[in-house]
Amino acid sequence: MNPFFKIILKLLSSPRIDIQEDYQSIRKLQQFFYAKPKKTYRILDDQIYAEDQSHEIGVRVFQPKEQKYSEPVLYIHGGGWVIGDIDSYTRACINLADTLGRTIYSVDYRLAPEYPYPAGLKDCFRVAEILLEQLEFTGPGDVSKWIIMGDSAGGNLAAVVSLLLRNRGLTIPYKQVLLYPVTYWDHSEQSPFESIRANGHEYGLTIDKIQSYMKLYVPDETDRKDYRVAPLMAEDLSNQPETLVITAEYDPLCDEGEAYAKALFEAGNKVRLHRVNNAVHGFITYPKFAAPLDEAYRIMNDFLTRT
């Protein structure tokens, strides 16, 4: 790993950064660095109403430079359920749209701690329902031809949305892509996953940060073992979309992401697992030319285009 990059990661791993105290400041920094994009024909902002009509959910639609495939992608951003939004992920979604040749729908779900679990999950599920309804009228003949994708906490939400769609008898995506997802509830030193201990101190995303995010998202400890928070705890993982799980070598979440891929496979699903070596958590937001992202794009394209 690049020595300069390692220094940056150590700075980001500083215990002085307290997520529970500093999340608002981090949001402000994101808003400063990621201004709202200019309106163009390739980017469209829309809103849909929550099921109970209590609030609007923002959805940003990204059209690729060249539309190669008709299947849309529902993208759920990361940020520990606490930070991140469609502005901070706009560049990543533009790159995804262009690289995959597909329309990307990005969800601006509600964030904790102002809106703890299950608020953000309900927003993501609602957008999935609306996308299904839209496909019935305007999409391809087969309404199952859509893709769900998410990174980190967004990967967690994507996995849970797929489970909920199945449980409620609705059409599941035909494929899902989970980038270094959160799939388990315990991120302490007592975690069953070695990557938490091996990578949880000096690679940017630390054990303390993960636990802080979880506390803000799910204040009630008893709820954290529910499959809607920790999909690896689901008793039934059958009948899920064909799945690609991408992990990062130096990510504390590496092992639990790979454990979820294994559990899906053992439940009878088609699963592909790929670990990006010499990479850390969060690379989907890197510049397009970054080696880990270039590798991930290649794997995603191969997975999505194979029938």
PDB file of C-alpha atoms in Angstrom:
ATOM      1  CA  MET A   1       0.000   0.000   0.000  1.00  0.00           C
ATOM      2  CA  ASN A   2       1.192   3.504  -0.840  1.00  0.00           C
ATOM      3  CA  PRO A   3       3.016   4.933   2.244  1.00  0.00           C
ATOM      4  CA  PHE A   4       1.420   8.376   1.815  1.00  0.00           C
ATOM      5  CA  PHE A   5      -2.031   6.796   1.621  1.00  0.00           C
ATOM      6  CA  LYS A   6      -1.304   4.825   4.795  1.00  0.00           C
ATOM      7  CA  ILE A   7      -0.508   8.088   6.601  1.00  0.00           C
ATOM      8  CA  ILE A   8      -3.850   9.544   5.479  1.00  0.00           C
ATOM      9  CA  LEU A   9      -5.650   6.416   6.676  1.00  0.00           C
ATOM     10  CA  LYS A  10      -4.001   6.668  10.088  1.00  0.00           C
ATOM     11  CA  LEU A  11      -5.148  10.275  10.374  1.00  0.00           C
ATOM     12  CA  LEU A  12      -8.699   9.222   9.465  1.00  0.00           C
ATOM     13  CA  SER A  13      -8.458   6.487  12.095  1.00  0.00           C
ATOM     14  CA  SER A  14      -7.763   9.014  14.850  1.00  0.00           C
ATOM     15  CA  PRO A  15      -9.731   8.403  18.054  1.00  0.00           C
ATOM     16  CA  ARG A  16     -10.320  12.160  18.137  1.00  0.00           C
ATOM     17  CA  ILE A  17     -13.001  11.647  15.484  1.00  0.00           C
ATOM     18  CA  ASP A  18     -16.063  10.703  17.523  1.00  0.00           C
ATOM     19  CA  ILE A  19     -18.912   9.809  15.176  1.00  0.00           C
ATOM     20  CA  GLN A  20     -21.567  10.198  17.865  1.00  0.00           C
ATOM     21  CA  GLU A  21     -20.373  13.730  18.623  1.00  0.00           C
ATOM     22  CA  ASP A  22     -19.046  14.819  15.223  1.00  0.00           C
ATOM     23  CA  TYR A  23     -21.543  13.433  12.682  1.00  0.00           C
ATOM     24  CA  GLN A  24     -23.111  16.865  12.054  1.00  0.00           C
ATOM     25  CA  SER A  25     -19.702  18.404  11.373  1.00  0.00           C
ATOM     26  CA  ILE A  26     -18.881  15.575   8.962  1.00  0.00           C
ATOM     27  CA  ARG A  27     -22.161  16.193   7.135  1.00  0.00           C
ATOM     28  CA  LYS A  28     -21.315  19.898   6.800  1.00  0.00           C
ATOM     29  CA  LEU A  29     -17.908  19.026   5.369  1.00  0.00           C
ATOM     30  CA  GLN A  30     -19.557  16.737   2.843  1.00  0.00           C
ATOM     31  CA  GLN A  31     -21.992  19.476   1.855  1.00  0.00           C
ATOM     32  CA  PHE A  32     -19.044  21.841   1.365  1.00  0.00           C
ATOM     33  CA  PHE A  33     -17.061  19.454  -0.828  1.00  0.00           C
ATOM     34  CA  TYR A  34     -20.022  18.000  -2.716  1.00  0.00           C
ATOM     35  CA  ALA A  35     -22.212  20.800  -4.020  1.00  0.00           C
ATOM     36  CA  LYS A  36     -25.498  20.005  -5.725  1.00  0.00           C
ATOM     37  CA  PRO A  37     -24.873  19.241  -9.401  1.00  0.00           C
ATOM     38  CA  LYS A  38     -26.010  21.527 -12.160  1.00  0.00           C
ATOM     39  CA  LYS A  39     -29.240  20.450 -13.782  1.00  0.00           C
ATOM     40  CA  THR A  40     -28.553  18.635 -17.030  1.00  0.00           C
ATOM     41  CA  TYR A  41     -30.432  16.198 -19.211  1.00  0.00           C
ATOM     42  CA  ARG A  42     -28.374  13.406 -17.605  1.00  0.00           C
ATOM     43  CA  ILE A  43     -29.364  14.175 -13.994  1.00  0.00           C
ATOM     44  CA  LEU A  44     -32.965  14.455 -12.833  1.00  0.00           C
ATOM     45  CA  ASP A  45     -34.136  15.061  -9.264  1.00  0.00           C
ATOM     46  CA  ASP A  46     -37.465  13.608  -8.273  1.00  0.00           C
ATOM     47  CA  GLN A  47     -39.388  12.907  -5.066  1.00  0.00           C
ATOM     48  CA  ILE A  48     -41.830  10.232  -4.077  1.00  0.00           C
ATOM     49  CA  TYR A  49     -44.133  10.158  -1.094  1.00  0.00           C
ATOM     50  CA  ALA A  50     -43.649   7.763   1.796  1.00  0.00           C
ATOM     51  CA  GLU A  51     -46.367   5.126   2.067  1.00  0.00           C
ATOM     52  CA  ASP A  52     -48.073   7.034   4.902  1.00  0.00           C
ATOM     53  CA  GLN A  53     -47.644  10.373   3.029  1.00  0.00           C
ATOM     54  CA  SER A  54     -45.665  11.764   5.985  1.00  0.00           C
ATOM     55  CA  HIS A  55     -42.648  12.911   3.971  1.00  0.00           C
ATOM     56  CA  GLU A  56     -41.017  12.953   0.553  1.00  0.00           C
ATOM     57  CA  ILE A  57     -38.068  10.718  -0.370  1.00  0.00           C
ATOM     58  CA  GLY A  58     -35.547  12.220  -2.754  1.00  0.00           C
ATOM     59  CA  VAL A  59     -34.493  10.177  -5.770  1.00  0.00           C
ATOM     60  CA  ARG A  60     -31.807  11.304  -8.209  1.00  0.00           C
ATOM     61  CA  VAL A  61     -31.838   9.706 -11.648  1.00  0.00           C
ATOM     62  CA  PHE A  62     -28.593   9.423 -13.640  1.00  0.00           C
ATOM     63  CA  GLN A  63     -28.646   8.722 -17.369  1.00  0.00           C
ATOM     64  CA  PRO A  64     -25.492   7.202 -18.884  1.00  0.00           C
ATOM     65  CA  LYS A  65     -23.675   8.801 -21.788  1.00  0.00           C
ATOM     66  CA  GLU A  66     -24.566   5.710 -23.776  1.00  0.00           C
ATOM     67  CA  GLN A  67     -27.577   3.592 -22.778  1.00  0.00           C
ATOM     68  CA  LYS A  68     -26.366   0.043 -23.406  1.00  0.00           C
ATOM     69  CA  TYR A  69     -28.828  -1.899 -21.253  1.00  0.00           C
ATOM     70  CA  SER A  70     -32.457  -1.394 -20.279  1.00  0.00           C
ATOM     71  CA  GLU A  71     -32.245  -2.790 -16.735  1.00  0.00           C
ATOM     72  CA  PRO A  72     -32.238   0.096 -14.218  1.00  0.00           C
ATOM     73  CA  VAL A  73     -30.120   0.086 -11.081  1.00  0.00           C
ATOM     74  CA  LEU A  74     -31.471   1.144  -7.681  1.00  0.00           C
ATOM     75  CA  TYR A  75     -28.423   2.445  -5.785  1.00  0.00           C
ATOM     76  CA  ILE A  76     -28.340   2.865  -1.989  1.00  0.00           C
ATOM     77  CA  HIS A  77     -25.435   4.926  -0.695  1.00  0.00           C
ATOM     78  CA  GLY A  78     -23.195   4.182   2.261  1.00  0.00           C
ATOM     79  CA  GLY A  79     -22.239   6.304   5.238  1.00  0.00           C
ATOM     80  CA  GLY A  80     -23.058   4.189   8.274  1.00  0.00           C
ATOM     81  CA  TRP A  81     -26.768   5.103   8.027  1.00  0.00           C
ATOM     82  CA  VAL A  82     -25.669   8.481   9.508  1.00  0.00           C
ATOM     83  CA  ILE A  83     -23.731  10.456   6.875  1.00  0.00           C
ATOM     84  CA  GLY A  84     -23.733  10.534   3.081  1.00  0.00           C
ATOM     85  CA  ASP A  85     -26.504  11.612   0.682  1.00  0.00           C
ATOM     86  CA  ILE A  86     -27.266  11.789  -3.012  1.00  0.00           C
ATOM     87  CA  ASP A  87     -25.022  14.856  -3.385  1.00  0.00           C
ATOM     88  CA  SER A  88     -21.934  13.184  -1.911  1.00  0.00           C
ATOM     89  CA  TYR A  89     -22.576  10.153  -4.139  1.00  0.00           C
ATOM     90  CA  THR A  90     -23.402  12.052  -7.320  1.00  0.00           C
ATOM     91  CA  ARG A  91     -19.956  11.637  -8.870  1.00  0.00           C
ATOM     92  CA  ALA A  92     -19.912   7.927  -7.962  1.00  0.00           C
ATOM     93  CA  CYS A  93     -23.358   7.426  -9.513  1.00  0.00           C
ATOM     94  CA  ILE A  94     -22.443   9.297 -12.704  1.00  0.00           C
ATOM     95  CA  ASN A  95     -19.396   7.054 -13.051  1.00  0.00           C
ATOM     96  CA  LEU A  96     -21.521   3.967 -12.404  1.00  0.00           C
ATOM     97  CA  ALA A  97     -24.125   5.009 -14.973  1.00  0.00           C
ATOM     98  CA  ASP A  98     -21.469   5.590 -17.631  1.00  0.00           C
ATOM     99  CA  THR A  99     -19.440   2.493 -16.807  1.00  0.00           C
ATOM    100  CA  LEU A 100     -22.401   0.110 -16.579  1.00  0.00           C
ATOM    101  CA  GLY A 101     -24.388   1.710 -19.399  1.00  0.00           C
ATOM    102  CA  ARG A 102     -27.510   1.706 -17.247  1.00  0.00           C
ATOM    103  CA  THR A 103     -29.806   4.270 -15.634  1.00  0.00           C
ATOM    104  CA  ILE A 104     -29.043   4.698 -11.915  1.00  0.00           C
ATOM    105  CA  TYR A 105     -31.678   5.652  -9.339  1.00  0.00           C
ATOM    106  CA  SER A 106     -30.055   6.960  -6.144  1.00  0.00           C
ATOM    107  CA  VAL A 107     -32.114   7.107  -2.931  1.00  0.00           C
ATOM    108  CA  ASP A 108     -31.858   9.988  -0.447  1.00  0.00           C
ATOM    109  CA  TYR A 109     -33.142   7.994   2.522  1.00  0.00           C
ATOM    110  CA  ARG A 110     -33.547   9.463   6.002  1.00  0.00           C
ATOM    111  CA  LEU A 111     -30.497   9.316   8.263  1.00  0.00           C
ATOM    112  CA  ALA A 112     -29.919   8.469  11.910  1.00  0.00           C
ATOM    113  CA  PRO A 113     -29.809   9.623  14.645  1.00  0.00           C
ATOM    114  CA  GLU A 114     -32.631  12.024  13.745  1.00  0.00           C
ATOM    115  CA  TYR A 115     -34.396   9.115  12.056  1.00  0.00           C
ATOM    116  CA  PRO A 116     -33.149   5.837  13.544  1.00  0.00           C
ATOM    117  CA  TYR A 117     -33.977   2.325  12.352  1.00  0.00           C
ATOM    118  CA  PRO A 118     -36.219   1.466  10.584  1.00  0.00           C
ATOM    119  CA  ALA A 119     -36.769   4.896   8.960  1.00  0.00           C
ATOM    120  CA  GLY A 120     -34.017   4.661   6.325  1.00  0.00           C
ATOM    121  CA  LEU A 121     -34.917   1.067   5.517  1.00  0.00           C
ATOM    122  CA  LYS A 122     -38.581   1.996   5.024  1.00  0.00           C
ATOM    123  CA  ASP A 123     -37.560   4.765   2.597  1.00  0.00           C
ATOM    124  CA  CYS A 124     -35.404   2.397   0.538  1.00  0.00           C
ATOM    125  CA  PHE A 125     -38.123  -0.243   0.444  1.00  0.00           C
ATOM    126  CA  ARG A 126     -40.693   2.342  -0.626  1.00  0.00           C
ATOM    127  CA  VAL A 127     -38.514   3.473  -3.539  1.00  0.00           C
ATOM    128  CA  ALA A 128     -38.049  -0.165  -4.582  1.00  0.00           C
ATOM    129  CA  GLU A 129     -41.847  -0.603  -4.597  1.00  0.00           C
ATOM    130  CA  ILE A 130     -42.343   2.521  -6.719  1.00  0.00           C
ATOM    131  CA  LEU A 131     -39.613   1.422  -9.145  1.00  0.00           C
ATOM    132  CA  LEU A 132     -41.438  -1.888  -9.552  1.00  0.00           C
ATOM    133  CA  GLU A 133     -44.709  -0.079 -10.272  1.00  0.00           C
ATOM    134  CA  GLN A 134     -42.951   2.149 -12.800  1.00  0.00           C
ATOM    135  CA  LEU A 135     -41.434  -0.854 -14.578  1.00  0.00           C
ATOM    136  CA  GLU A 136     -44.882  -2.389 -14.887  1.00  0.00           C
ATOM    137  CA  PHE A 137     -45.962   0.583 -17.025  1.00  0.00           C
ATOM    138  CA  THR A 138     -42.832   1.893 -18.719  1.00  0.00           C
ATOM    139  CA  GLY A 139     -40.076  -0.666 -18.313  1.00  0.00           C
ATOM    140  CA  PRO A 140     -39.085  -3.879 -20.054  1.00  0.00           C
ATOM    141  CA  GLY A 141     -41.649  -6.625 -20.518  1.00  0.00           C
ATOM    142  CA  ASP A 142     -40.111  -8.594 -17.653  1.00  0.00           C
ATOM    143  CA  VAL A 143     -40.483  -6.478 -14.487  1.00  0.00           C
ATOM    144  CA  SER A 144     -37.894  -8.625 -12.716  1.00  0.00           C
ATOM    145  CA  LYS A 145     -35.214  -7.077 -14.916  1.00  0.00           C
ATOM    146  CA  TRP A 146     -33.867  -4.576 -12.430  1.00  0.00           C
ATOM    147  CA  ILE A 147     -30.760  -4.464 -10.250  1.00  0.00           C
ATOM    148  CA  ILE A 148     -30.225  -3.354  -6.664  1.00  0.00           C
ATOM    149  CA  MET A 149     -26.835  -2.154  -5.504  1.00  0.00           C
ATOM    150  CA  GLY A 150     -25.344  -0.546  -2.416  1.00  0.00           C
ATOM    151  CA  ASP A 151     -22.092   0.000  -0.575  1.00  0.00           C
ATOM    152  CA  SER A 152     -21.340  -0.419   3.133  1.00  0.00           C
ATOM    153  CA  ALA A 153     -24.500   0.554   5.049  1.00  0.00           C
ATOM    154  CA  GLY A 154     -26.136   0.885   1.631  1.00  0.00           C
ATOM    155  CA  GLY A 155     -25.112  -2.693   0.878  1.00  0.00           C
ATOM    156  CA  ASN A 156     -26.773  -3.670   4.140  1.00  0.00           C
ATOM    157  CA  LEU A 157     -29.980  -1.878   3.149  1.00  0.00           C
ATOM    158  CA  ALA A 158     -29.923  -3.379  -0.355  1.00  0.00           C
ATOM    159  CA  ALA A 159     -29.588  -6.904   1.046  1.00  0.00           C
ATOM    160  CA  VAL A 160     -32.445  -6.328   3.489  1.00  0.00           C
ATOM    161  CA  VAL A 161     -34.697  -4.790   0.829  1.00  0.00           C
ATOM    162  CA  SER A 162     -34.233  -7.949  -1.280  1.00  0.00           C
ATOM    163  CA  LEU A 163     -35.223 -10.109   1.697  1.00  0.00           C
ATOM    164  CA  LEU A 164     -38.274  -7.965   2.449  1.00  0.00           C
ATOM    165  CA  LEU A 165     -39.425  -8.028  -1.174  1.00  0.00           C
ATOM    166  CA  ARG A 166     -39.313 -11.822  -1.105  1.00  0.00           C
ATOM    167  CA  ASN A 167     -41.071 -12.014   2.253  1.00  0.00           C
ATOM    168  CA  ARG A 168     -43.904  -9.805   1.016  1.00  0.00           C
ATOM    169  CA  GLY A 169     -44.381 -11.687  -2.238  1.00  0.00           C
ATOM    170  CA  LEU A 170     -43.118  -8.849  -4.448  1.00  0.00           C
ATOM    171  CA  THR A 171     -40.763  -9.058  -7.416  1.00  0.00           C
ATOM    172  CA  ILE A 172     -37.139  -9.258  -6.287  1.00  0.00           C
ATOM    173  CA  PRO A 173     -34.300  -7.837  -8.383  1.00  0.00           C
ATOM    174  CA  TYR A 174     -32.821 -10.312 -10.798  1.00  0.00           C
ATOM    175  CA  LYS A 175     -29.337  -9.335  -9.624  1.00  0.00           C
ATOM    176  CA  GLN A 176     -27.855  -7.515  -6.639  1.00  0.00           C
ATOM    177  CA  VAL A 177     -24.380  -6.056  -6.080  1.00  0.00           C
ATOM    178  CA  LEU A 178     -23.232  -5.620  -2.488  1.00  0.00           C
ATOM    179  CA  LEU A 179     -20.042  -3.600  -2.041  1.00  0.00           C
ATOM    180  CA  TYR A 180     -18.283  -4.287   1.298  1.00  0.00           C
ATOM    181  CA  PRO A 181     -21.676  -4.593   3.049  1.00  0.00           C
ATOM    182  CA  VAL A 182     -22.475  -4.534   6.757  1.00  0.00           C
ATOM    183  CA  THR A 183     -24.115  -7.895   7.426  1.00  0.00           C
ATOM    184  CA  TYR A 184     -23.577  -8.578  11.148  1.00  0.00           C
ATOM    185  CA  TRP A 185     -24.436  -6.834  14.400  1.00  0.00           C
ATOM    186  CA  ASP A 186     -21.300  -7.221  16.581  1.00  0.00           C
ATOM    187  CA  HIS A 187     -18.252  -5.134  15.643  1.00  0.00           C
ATOM    188  CA  SER A 188     -16.432  -5.294  18.963  1.00  0.00           C
ATOM    189  CA  GLU A 189     -13.169  -7.098  19.681  1.00  0.00           C
ATOM    190  CA  GLN A 190     -15.351 -10.135  20.461  1.00  0.00           C
ATOM    191  CA  SER A 191     -16.687 -10.297  16.907  1.00  0.00           C
ATOM    192  CA  PRO A 192     -16.496 -13.753  15.291  1.00  0.00           C
ATOM    193  CA  PHE A 193     -14.807 -12.134  12.282  1.00  0.00           C
ATOM    194  CA  GLU A 194     -11.036 -11.772  12.331  1.00  0.00           C
ATOM    195  CA  SER A 195     -11.001  -8.844   9.875  1.00  0.00           C
ATOM    196  CA  ILE A 196     -12.650  -6.679  12.541  1.00  0.00           C
ATOM    197  CA  ARG A 197      -9.613  -7.088  14.779  1.00  0.00           C
ATOM    198  CA  ALA A 198      -6.994  -7.164  12.011  1.00  0.00           C
ATOM    199  CA  ASN A 199      -8.262  -4.141  10.052  1.00  0.00           C
ATOM    200  CA  GLY A 200     -10.270  -2.230  12.629  1.00  0.00           C
ATOM    201  CA  HIS A 201      -7.707   0.247  13.906  1.00  0.00           C
ATOM    202  CA  GLU A 202      -5.651   1.982  11.212  1.00  0.00           C
ATOM    203  CA  TYR A 203      -7.430   1.739   7.874  1.00  0.00           C
ATOM    204  CA  GLY A 204      -9.847   4.660   8.137  1.00  0.00           C
ATOM    205  CA  LEU A 205     -12.979   2.769   9.188  1.00  0.00           C
ATOM    206  CA  THR A 206     -12.298   1.661  12.752  1.00  0.00           C
ATOM    207  CA  ILE A 207     -14.042  -0.602  15.239  1.00  0.00           C
ATOM    208  CA  ASP A 208     -15.054   2.438  17.281  1.00  0.00           C
ATOM    209  CA  LYS A 209     -16.576   4.172  14.257  1.00  0.00           C
ATOM    210  CA  ILE A 210     -18.555   1.112  13.179  1.00  0.00           C
ATOM    211  CA  GLN A 211     -19.943   0.649  16.676  1.00  0.00           C
ATOM    212  CA  SER A 212     -20.820   4.348  16.877  1.00  0.00           C
ATOM    213  CA  TYR A 213     -22.690   4.198  13.591  1.00  0.00           C
ATOM    214  CA  MET A 214     -24.599   1.151  14.791  1.00  0.00           C
ATOM    215  CA  LYS A 215     -25.515   2.823  18.093  1.00  0.00           C
ATOM    216  CA  LEU A 216     -26.884   5.863  16.263  1.00  0.00           C
ATOM    217  CA  TYR A 217     -28.783   3.761  13.719  1.00  0.00           C
ATOM    218  CA  VAL A 218     -30.150   1.156  16.147  1.00  0.00           C
ATOM    219  CA  PRO A 219     -30.134   2.542  19.722  1.00  0.00           C
ATOM    220  CA  ASP A 220     -31.914  -0.533  21.085  1.00  0.00           C
ATOM    221  CA  GLU A 221     -29.311  -3.309  21.337  1.00  0.00           C
ATOM    222  CA  THR A 222     -31.941  -6.046  21.137  1.00  0.00           C
ATOM    223  CA  ASP A 223     -32.964  -4.866  17.659  1.00  0.00           C
ATOM    224  CA  ARG A 224     -29.440  -5.242  16.265  1.00  0.00           C
ATOM    225  CA  LYS A 225     -29.698  -9.021  15.969  1.00  0.00           C
ATOM    226  CA  ASP A 226     -32.799  -8.750  13.777  1.00  0.00           C
ATOM    227  CA  TYR A 227     -32.167  -9.771  10.147  1.00  0.00           C
ATOM    228  CA  ARG A 228     -33.466  -6.357   9.053  1.00  0.00           C
ATOM    229  CA  VAL A 229     -30.358  -4.888  10.689  1.00  0.00           C
ATOM    230  CA  ALA A 230     -27.985  -7.850  10.353  1.00  0.00           C
ATOM    231  CA  PRO A 231     -29.045  -9.877   7.281  1.00  0.00           C
ATOM    232  CA  LEU A 232     -26.539 -12.603   8.163  1.00  0.00           C
ATOM    233  CA  MET A 233     -28.903 -13.444  11.038  1.00  0.00           C
ATOM    234  CA  ALA A 234     -31.773 -14.301   8.673  1.00  0.00           C
ATOM    235  CA  GLU A 235     -33.106 -17.825   9.170  1.00  0.00           C
ATOM    236  CA  ASP A 236     -34.025 -18.112   5.499  1.00  0.00           C
ATOM    237  CA  LEU A 237     -31.792 -16.718   2.755  1.00  0.00           C
ATOM    238  CA  SER A 238     -33.326 -18.678  -0.087  1.00  0.00           C
ATOM    239  CA  ASN A 239     -34.857 -17.190  -3.243  1.00  0.00           C
ATOM    240  CA  GLN A 240     -32.582 -14.191  -3.386  1.00  0.00           C
ATOM    241  CA  PRO A 241     -31.263 -12.395  -6.481  1.00  0.00           C
ATOM    242  CA  GLU A 242     -28.136 -13.626  -8.179  1.00  0.00           C
ATOM    243  CA  THR A 243     -25.567 -11.817  -6.063  1.00  0.00           C
ATOM    244  CA  LEU A 244     -22.140 -10.264  -6.455  1.00  0.00           C
ATOM    245  CA  VAL A 245     -20.362  -9.433  -3.202  1.00  0.00           C
ATOM    246  CA  ILE A 246     -17.232  -7.296  -3.496  1.00  0.00           C
ATOM    247  CA  THR A 247     -15.003  -6.908  -0.446  1.00  0.00           C
ATOM    248  CA  ALA A 248     -11.755  -5.058   0.272  1.00  0.00           C
ATOM    249  CA  GLU A 249      -8.629  -6.689   1.692  1.00  0.00           C
ATOM    250  CA  TYR A 250      -8.001  -4.126   4.455  1.00  0.00           C
ATOM    251  CA  ASP A 251     -11.631  -3.520   5.381  1.00  0.00           C
ATOM    252  CA  PRO A 252     -12.807  -4.521   8.883  1.00  0.00           C
ATOM    253  CA  LEU A 253     -16.074  -5.609   7.222  1.00  0.00           C
ATOM    254  CA  CYS A 254     -14.292  -7.939   4.773  1.00  0.00           C
ATOM    255  CA  ASP A 255     -15.020 -11.215   6.584  1.00  0.00           C
ATOM    256  CA  GLU A 256     -18.703 -10.564   7.299  1.00  0.00           C
ATOM    257  CA  GLY A 257     -19.315  -9.576   3.693  1.00  0.00           C
ATOM    258  CA  GLU A 258     -17.711 -12.820   2.543  1.00  0.00           C
ATOM    259  CA  ALA A 259     -19.660 -14.762   5.181  1.00  0.00           C
ATOM    260  CA  TYR A 260     -22.891 -13.363   3.725  1.00  0.00           C
ATOM    261  CA  ALA A 261     -21.858 -14.479   0.246  1.00  0.00           C
ATOM    262  CA  LYS A 262     -21.193 -17.974   1.597  1.00  0.00           C
ATOM    263  CA  ALA A 263     -24.534 -18.049   3.460  1.00  0.00           C
ATOM    264  CA  LEU A 264     -26.426 -17.002   0.324  1.00  0.00           C
ATOM    265  CA  PHE A 265     -24.675 -19.710  -1.680  1.00  0.00           C
ATOM    266  CA  GLU A 266     -25.422 -22.377   0.927  1.00  0.00           C
ATOM    267  CA  ALA A 267     -29.088 -21.311   0.776  1.00  0.00           C
ATOM    268  CA  GLY A 268     -29.173 -22.231  -2.904  1.00  0.00           C
ATOM    269  CA  ASN A 269     -28.563 -18.872  -4.560  1.00  0.00           C
ATOM    270  CA  LYS A 270     -26.176 -18.026  -7.385  1.00  0.00           C
ATOM    271  CA  VAL A 271     -23.346 -16.028  -5.830  1.00  0.00           C
ATOM    272  CA  ARG A 272     -20.074 -14.525  -7.008  1.00  0.00           C
ATOM    273  CA  LEU A 273     -17.528 -13.263  -4.498  1.00  0.00           C
ATOM    274  CA  HIS A 274     -14.596 -11.031  -5.349  1.00  0.00           C
ATOM    275  CA  ARG A 275     -12.062  -9.520  -2.958  1.00  0.00           C
ATOM    276  CA  VAL A 276     -10.193  -6.423  -4.143  1.00  0.00           C
ATOM    277  CA  ASN A 277      -6.681  -6.781  -2.771  1.00  0.00           C
ATOM    278  CA  ASN A 278      -4.661  -3.837  -1.477  1.00  0.00           C
ATOM    279  CA  ALA A 279      -7.885  -1.863  -0.992  1.00  0.00           C
ATOM    280  CA  VAL A 280      -9.722  -0.330   1.965  1.00  0.00           C
ATOM    281  CA  HIS A 281     -13.353   0.382   2.776  1.00  0.00           C
ATOM    282  CA  GLY A 282     -15.165   3.018   0.729  1.00  0.00           C
ATOM    283  CA  PHE A 283     -13.419   2.875  -2.646  1.00  0.00           C
ATOM    284  CA  ILE A 284     -16.622   3.329  -4.685  1.00  0.00           C
ATOM    285  CA  THR A 285     -16.249   7.097  -4.172  1.00  0.00           C
ATOM    286  CA  TYR A 286     -12.628   7.156  -5.393  1.00  0.00           C
ATOM    287  CA  PRO A 287     -11.682   8.872  -8.674  1.00  0.00           C
ATOM    288  CA  LYS A 288     -12.613   6.771 -11.692  1.00  0.00           C
ATOM    289  CA  PHE A 289      -8.985   5.949 -12.513  1.00  0.00           C
ATOM    290  CA  ALA A 290      -8.163   4.494  -9.057  1.00  0.00           C
ATOM    291  CA  ALA A 291      -6.995   0.876  -9.324  1.00  0.00           C
ATOM    292  CA  PRO A 292      -9.476  -0.649  -6.801  1.00  0.00           C
ATOM    293  CA  LEU A 293     -12.406   1.070  -8.501  1.00  0.00           C
ATOM    294  CA  ASP A 294     -11.238   0.109 -11.979  1.00  0.00           C
ATOM    295  CA  GLU A 295     -11.060  -3.524 -10.847  1.00  0.00           C
ATOM    296  CA  ALA A 296     -14.503  -3.365  -9.229  1.00  0.00           C
ATOM    297  CA  TYR A 297     -16.032  -1.849 -12.395  1.00  0.00           C
ATOM    298  CA  ARG A 298     -14.583  -4.683 -14.472  1.00  0.00           C
ATOM    299  CA  ILE A 299     -16.021  -7.333 -12.122  1.00  0.00           C
ATOM    300  CA  MET A 300     -19.429  -5.613 -11.969  1.00  0.00           C
ATOM    301  CA  ASN A 301     -19.674  -5.307 -15.730  1.00  0.00           C
ATOM    302  CA  ASP A 302     -18.794  -8.947 -16.209  1.00  0.00           C
ATOM    303  CA  PHE A 303     -21.330 -10.040 -13.591  1.00  0.00           C
ATOM    304  CA  LEU A 304     -24.171  -7.878 -14.899  1.00  0.00           C
ATOM    305  CA  THR A 305     -23.726  -8.740 -18.575  1.00  0.00           C
ATOM    306  CA  ARG A 306     -23.520 -12.512 -18.128  1.00  0.00           C
ATOM    307  CA  THR A 307     -26.854 -14.289 -18.433  1.00  0.00           C
TER     308      THR A 307
END
